[in-house]
mmCIF file of C-alpha atoms and ligand atoms in Angstrom:
data_model
loop_
_atom_site.group_PDB
_atom_site.id
_atom_site.type_symbol
_atom_site.label_atom_id
_atom_site.label_comp_id
_atom_site.label_asym_id
_atom_site.label_seq_id
_atom_site.Cartn_x
_atom_site.Cartn_y
_atom_site.Cartn_z
ATOM 1 C CA MET G 220 0.079 -0.007 -0.033
ATOM 2 C CA LYS G 221 1.503 3.266 -0.968
ATOM 3 C CA LYS G 222 1.625 6.320 1.370
ATOM 4 C CA ILE G 223 0.149 9.449 -0.063
ATOM 5 C CA VAL G 224 0.931 12.773 1.558
ATOM 6 C CA VAL G 225 -1.240 15.605 0.305
ATOM 7 C CA LEU G 226 -0.008 19.154 0.259
ATOM 8 C CA VAL G 227 -2.699 21.833 0.579
ATOM 9 C CA SER G 228 -3.054 25.669 1.168
ATOM 10 C CA GLY G 229 -6.742 26.507 0.998
ATOM 11 C CA GLY G 230 -10.231 25.078 0.745
ATOM 12 C CA GLY G 231 -9.030 21.528 -0.018
ATOM 13 C CA THR G 232 -11.879 20.483 -2.302
ATOM 14 C CA ASN G 233 -9.333 18.327 -4.321
ATOM 15 C CA LEU G 234 -8.217 16.795 -0.977
ATOM 16 C CA GLN G 235 -11.933 16.103 -0.413
ATOM 17 C CA ALA G 236 -12.195 14.405 -3.852
ATOM 18 C CA LEU G 237 -9.257 12.261 -2.858
ATOM 19 C CA ILE G 238 -10.767 11.334 0.321
ATOM 20 C CA ASP G 239 -14.108 10.426 -1.247
ATOM 21 C CA ALA G 240 -12.380 8.463 -3.907
ATOM 22 C CA GLN G 241 -10.411 6.537 -1.216
ATOM 23 C CA LYS G 242 -13.770 5.789 0.547
ATOM 24 C CA ARG G 243 -15.227 4.420 -2.484
ATOM 25 C CA GLY G 244 -12.197 2.166 -3.120
ATOM 26 C CA GLU G 245 -11.219 4.090 -6.057
ATOM 27 C CA ILE G 246 -7.638 4.745 -4.900
ATOM 28 C CA VAL G 247 -6.293 1.369 -5.580
ATOM 29 C CA ASN G 248 -3.081 0.404 -3.537
ATOM 30 C CA GLY G 249 -2.863 3.803 -2.015
ATOM 31 C CA ASN G 250 -3.756 5.441 1.292
ATOM 32 C CA ILE G 251 -3.695 9.068 2.334
ATOM 33 C CA THR G 252 -1.575 9.049 5.402
ATOM 34 C CA CYS G 253 -0.859 12.839 6.011
ATOM 35 C CA VAL G 254 -2.052 16.254 4.961
ATOM 36 C CA VAL G 255 0.480 19.036 5.144
ATOM 37 C CA SER G 256 -0.680 22.792 4.832
ATOM 38 C CA SER G 257 1.179 25.870 4.215
ATOM 39 C CA ASN G 258 -1.433 27.804 6.094
ATOM 40 C CA GLU G 259 -2.702 26.950 9.640
ATOM 41 C CA LYS G 260 -6.181 28.389 8.849
ATOM 42 C CA ALA G 261 -6.644 26.311 5.639
ATOM 43 C CA TYR G 262 -10.102 24.630 5.746
ATOM 44 C CA ALA G 263 -8.410 21.589 4.134
ATOM 45 C CA LEU G 264 -6.944 20.913 7.677
ATOM 46 C CA GLU G 265 -10.568 20.575 9.017
ATOM 47 C CA ARG G 266 -11.251 17.990 6.216
ATOM 48 C CA ALA G 267 -8.200 16.021 7.250
ATOM 49 C CA ARG G 268 -9.128 16.054 10.996
ATOM 50 C CA ALA G 269 -12.777 15.037 10.146
ATOM 51 C CA ASN G 270 -11.508 12.061 8.350
ATOM 52 C CA GLY G 271 -8.931 10.858 10.856
ATOM 53 C CA ILE G 272 -5.944 11.829 8.781
ATOM 54 C CA ALA G 273 -2.740 13.242 10.395
ATOM 55 C CA ALA G 274 -2.398 16.942 9.654
ATOM 56 C CA ARG G 275 0.787 19.134 9.904
ATOM 57 C CA VAL G 276 1.577 22.841 9.012
ATOM 58 C CA ILE G 277 4.722 24.195 7.446
ATOM 59 C CA LYS G 278 4.837 27.934 6.923
ATOM 60 C CA ARG G 279 7.289 29.478 4.353
ATOM 61 C CA GLY G 280 7.503 32.480 6.705
ATOM 62 C CA ASP G 281 9.172 30.384 9.535
ATOM 63 C CA TYR G 282 12.092 29.925 7.429
ATOM 64 C CA GLY G 283 14.821 32.474 6.347
ATOM 65 C CA SER G 284 15.992 31.078 2.989
ATOM 66 C CA GLN G 285 14.233 29.092 0.344
ATOM 67 C CA GLN G 286 16.980 26.236 1.038
ATOM 68 C CA GLU G 287 16.024 26.005 4.624
ATOM 69 C CA TYR G 288 12.412 25.837 3.776
ATOM 70 C CA ASP G 289 13.079 23.201 1.131
ATOM 71 C CA ARG G 290 15.091 21.027 3.473
ATOM 72 C CA ALA G 291 12.308 21.239 6.158
ATOM 73 C CA LEU G 292 9.565 20.365 3.698
ATOM 74 C CA ALA G 293 11.684 17.456 2.346
ATOM 75 C CA GLY G 294 12.327 16.362 5.978
ATOM 76 C CA ILE G 295 8.585 16.090 6.706
ATOM 77 C CA LEU G 296 7.926 14.174 3.536
ATOM 78 C CA LEU G 297 10.773 11.844 4.343
ATOM 79 C CA GLU G 298 9.462 11.490 7.950
ATOM 80 C CA GLU G 299 6.037 10.683 6.666
ATOM 81 C CA LYS G 300 7.663 8.000 4.392
ATOM 82 C CA ALA G 301 5.644 9.362 1.491
ATOM 83 C CA ASP G 302 5.643 7.258 -1.705
ATOM 84 C CA LEU G 303 3.498 9.864 -3.469
ATOM 85 C CA VAL G 304 3.212 13.558 -2.719
ATOM 86 C CA VAL G 305 0.000 15.298 -4.094
ATOM 87 C CA LEU G 306 -0.096 19.057 -4.598
ATOM 88 C CA ALA G 307 -3.853 19.734 -4.055
ATOM 89 C CA GLY G 308 -4.095 23.548 -4.314
ATOM 90 C CA PHE G 309 -0.651 24.070 -2.646
ATOM 91 C CA MET G 310 0.367 27.596 -3.332
ATOM 92 C CA THR G 311 3.955 27.752 -1.910
ATOM 93 C CA ILE G 312 6.917 27.384 -4.295
ATOM 94 C CA PHE G 313 9.502 24.721 -3.395
ATOM 95 C CA GLY G 314 12.872 24.119 -5.108
ATOM 96 C CA GLU G 315 15.118 21.296 -6.431
ATOM 97 C CA THR G 316 15.924 19.669 -3.056
ATOM 98 C CA VAL G 317 12.210 18.527 -2.776
ATOM 99 C CA ILE G 318 11.869 17.895 -6.663
ATOM 100 C CA ARG G 319 15.043 15.731 -6.703
ATOM 101 C CA GLU G 320 14.040 13.661 -3.724
ATOM 102 C CA PHE G 321 10.780 12.860 -5.027
ATOM 103 C CA GLU G 322 11.398 12.797 -8.910
ATOM 104 C CA ASN G 323 8.291 11.718 -10.698
ATOM 105 C CA ARG G 324 6.745 11.061 -7.402
ATOM 106 C CA ILE G 325 4.911 14.536 -7.005
ATOM 107 C CA ILE G 326 1.556 15.051 -8.881
ATOM 108 C CA ASN G 327 0.131 18.504 -9.191
ATOM 109 C CA ILE G 328 -3.495 19.396 -10.329
ATOM 110 C CA HIS G 329 -3.523 22.577 -12.457
ATOM 111 C CA PRO G 330 -6.978 24.186 -13.500
ATOM 112 C CA SER G 331 -6.233 24.565 -17.221
ATOM 113 C CA LEU G 332 -5.259 22.512 -20.279
ATOM 114 C CA ILE G 333 -1.441 22.854 -20.087
ATOM 115 C CA PRO G 334 0.371 24.444 -21.933
ATOM 116 C CA ALA G 335 -2.344 27.032 -21.924
ATOM 117 C CA PHE G 336 -2.628 29.509 -18.841
ATOM 118 C CA CYS G 337 0.169 27.959 -16.818
ATOM 119 C CA GLY G 338 3.402 28.916 -15.472
ATOM 120 C CA LYS G 339 4.520 31.682 -13.094
ATOM 121 C CA GLY G 340 1.572 33.885 -11.947
ATOM 122 C CA PHE G 341 -1.112 31.329 -13.099
ATOM 123 C CA TYR G 342 -2.903 29.899 -10.097
ATOM 124 C CA GLY G 343 -6.244 29.604 -8.626
ATOM 125 C CA LEU G 344 -8.880 32.019 -9.811
ATOM 126 C CA ARG G 345 -6.385 33.880 -12.048
ATOM 127 C CA VAL G 346 -6.135 31.015 -14.421
ATOM 128 C CA HIS G 347 -9.840 31.342 -15.155
ATOM 129 C CA GLU G 348 -9.700 35.090 -15.425
ATOM 130 C CA HIS G 349 -7.197 34.681 -18.117
ATOM 131 C CA ALA G 350 -9.096 31.967 -19.918
ATOM 132 C CA LEU G 351 -12.361 34.097 -19.944
ATOM 133 C CA ALA G 352 -10.315 37.269 -21.071
ATOM 134 C CA ARG G 353 -8.918 35.267 -23.989
ATOM 135 C CA GLY G 354 -12.354 34.084 -24.912
ATOM 136 C CA VAL G 355 -11.483 30.315 -25.113
ATOM 137 C CA LYS G 356 -14.340 27.954 -25.734
ATOM 138 C CA LEU G 357 -12.590 25.099 -24.064
ATOM 139 C CA THR G 358 -10.538 24.925 -20.932
ATOM 140 C CA GLY G 359 -10.121 22.038 -18.383
ATOM 141 C CA ALA G 360 -7.545 20.645 -16.053
ATOM 142 C CA THR G 361 -4.317 18.686 -16.159
ATOM 143 C CA ALA G 362 -2.872 16.292 -13.649
ATOM 144 C CA HIS G 363 0.977 16.288 -14.074
ATOM 145 C CA PHE G 364 4.255 15.419 -12.459
ATOM 146 C CA VAL G 365 6.277 18.240 -11.078
ATOM 147 C CA ASN G 366 9.642 19.010 -12.266
ATOM 148 C CA GLU G 367 11.878 22.013 -12.093
ATOM 149 C CA VAL G 368 9.787 23.898 -14.625
ATOM 150 C CA CYS G 369 6.758 25.647 -13.153
ATOM 151 C CA ASP G 370 3.735 23.575 -14.526
ATOM 152 C CA GLY G 371 6.185 22.040 -17.014
ATOM 153 C CA GLY G 372 6.367 18.482 -15.865
ATOM 154 C CA PRO G 373 5.229 15.493 -17.838
ATOM 155 C CA ILE G 374 1.426 15.399 -18.286
ATOM 156 C CA ILE G 375 -0.618 12.437 -16.815
ATOM 157 C CA LEU G 376 -4.221 13.107 -17.548
ATOM 158 C CA GLN G 377 -6.197 16.131 -18.916
ATOM 159 C CA LYS G 378 -9.884 16.745 -19.289
ATOM 160 C CA ALA G 379 -11.673 19.428 -21.254
ATOM 161 C CA VAL G 380 -14.483 21.740 -20.055
ATOM 162 C CA GLU G 381 -16.620 23.992 -22.122
ATOM 163 C CA THR G 382 -16.837 27.819 -21.179
ATOM 164 C CA GLN G 383 -20.338 29.225 -21.409
ATOM 165 C CA ILE G 384 -21.825 32.635 -22.010
ATOM 166 C CA GLY G 385 -22.249 34.531 -18.758
ATOM 167 C CA ASP G 386 -19.345 32.619 -17.054
ATOM 168 C CA THR G 387 -17.414 34.458 -14.307
ATOM 169 C CA PRO G 388 -14.150 33.236 -13.034
ATOM 170 C CA GLU G 389 -15.853 31.840 -9.966
ATOM 171 C CA ILE G 390 -18.564 30.049 -12.040
ATOM 172 C CA LEU G 391 -15.908 28.591 -14.439
ATOM 173 C CA GLN G 392 -13.637 27.472 -11.584
ATOM 174 C CA LYS G 393 -16.553 25.473 -9.983
ATOM 175 C CA ARG G 394 -17.280 23.879 -13.358
ATOM 176 C CA VAL G 395 -13.704 22.989 -13.952
ATOM 177 C CA MET G 396 -13.297 21.489 -10.565
ATOM 178 C CA GLU G 397 -16.710 19.341 -10.666
ATOM 179 C CA GLN G 398 -16.091 18.106 -14.340
ATOM 180 C CA ALA G 399 -12.349 17.818 -14.462
ATOM 181 C CA GLU G 400 -10.140 18.253 -11.386
ATOM 182 C CA TRP G 401 -12.164 16.084 -9.030
ATOM 183 C CA LYS G 402 -12.111 13.348 -11.633
ATOM 184 C CA ILE G 403 -8.681 13.302 -12.968
ATOM 185 C CA LEU G 404 -6.687 13.801 -9.830
ATOM 186 C CA PRO G 405 -8.065 10.777 -7.945
ATOM 187 C CA LYS G 406 -7.670 8.757 -11.227
ATOM 188 C CA ALA G 407 -3.952 9.916 -11.733
ATOM 189 C CA VAL G 408 -3.282 9.039 -8.106
ATOM 190 C CA SER G 409 -4.814 5.674 -8.355
ATOM 191 C CA LEU G 410 -2.792 4.906 -11.665
ATOM 192 C CA PHE G 411 0.508 5.955 -9.762
ATOM 193 C CA CYS G 412 -0.291 3.642 -6.845
ATOM 194 C CA GLN G 413 -0.725 0.765 -9.174
ATOM 195 C CA ASP G 414 2.532 1.428 -10.790
ATOM 196 C CA LYS G 415 0.725 2.190 -14.075
ATOM 197 C CA LEU G 416 2.579 5.394 -14.881
ATOM 198 C CA SER G 417 6.064 5.555 -16.384
ATOM 199 C CA VAL G 418 7.872 8.597 -17.686
ATOM 200 C CA GLN G 419 9.706 8.096 -21.101
ATOM 201 C CA ASN G 420 11.525 10.970 -22.811
ATOM 202 C CA GLY G 421 9.451 13.490 -20.771
ATOM 203 C CA THR G 422 6.094 11.980 -21.561
ATOM 204 C CA VAL G 423 3.928 9.860 -19.449
ATOM 205 C CA ILE G 424 3.102 6.307 -20.602
ATOM 206 C CA ILE G 425 -0.038 4.739 -19.052
ATOM 207 C CA SER G 426 -0.206 0.998 -18.913
ATOM 208 C CA GLU G 427 -3.643 -0.522 -18.596
HETATM 209 C C1 GAR F 290 -7.664 24.145 -7.592
HETATM 210 O O1 GAR F 290 -8.602 24.705 -8.620
HETATM 211 C C2 GAR F 290 -6.280 23.990 -8.198
HETATM 212 O O2 GAR F 290 -6.398 23.299 -9.349
HETATM 213 C C3 GAR F 290 -5.689 25.192 -8.100
HETATM 214 O O3 GAR F 290 -6.028 25.750 -6.934
HETATM 215 C C4 GAR F 290 -7.368 25.243 -6.593
HETATM 216 C C5 GAR F 290 -7.364 24.781 -5.141
HETATM 217 O O4 GAR F 290 -8.648 24.410 -4.629
HETATM 218 N N1 GAR F 290 -4.245 25.011 -8.174
HETATM 219 C C6 GAR F 290 -3.418 25.845 -8.906
HETATM 220 O O5 GAR F 290 -3.829 26.826 -9.450
HETATM 221 C C7 GAR F 290 -1.969 25.418 -8.775
HETATM 222 N N2 GAR F 290 -1.344 26.092 -9.928
HETATM 223 P P1 GAR F 290 -8.845 23.415 -3.589
HETATM 224 O O6 GAR F 290 -7.942 23.975 -2.265
HETATM 225 O O7 GAR F 290 -10.474 23.609 -3.178
HETATM 226 O O8 GAR F 290 -8.510 22.016 -3.903
#
């Protein structure tokens, strides 16, 4: 059984989707063992506690340099013996120490069809603001492995979602979550836990 550690910063609806999928038996060969938040007020922590999952907090502001913070975060993940790290709305940047330690073992969910609307500055509601401003008819979500390029790691799963007349960033965000994020993130995690994902030449091969 693989140990899954989920990193969060906010509401934690993607964490909830993972918990619900686990309860339905849809995370095959994986178990969420710990939730780590960058913010002690994150509602995601309540979700962890309500489901009997260990919860920890690590704040960037408590560490002087990026390196110190990276070492501390890597230390927590190693202490928790994480086989897989999931970024579910985790908004704090970490560097190579963590990425190298967990190469192709960190999965992020991003609320657009990468390579559209991604990279530095594209997170949360901002992604949907940009998508609507550009007038795209299709957007969606991407589950991908994390590498040293922001939102540039190998893509695991994507799902498209249509925009609609009258969409606000908030309305679009909710639709993308419901129709795409909450579906593909648990699926990507389950595939990982079953050793069905391999990275070859920067792309993900899924074996069924
Ligand atoms: C989600 O939409 C997630 O895709 C996004 O933040 C939201 C977190 O919501 N992540 C990013 O933008 C990362 N670049 P949640 O806390 O309710 O899961």
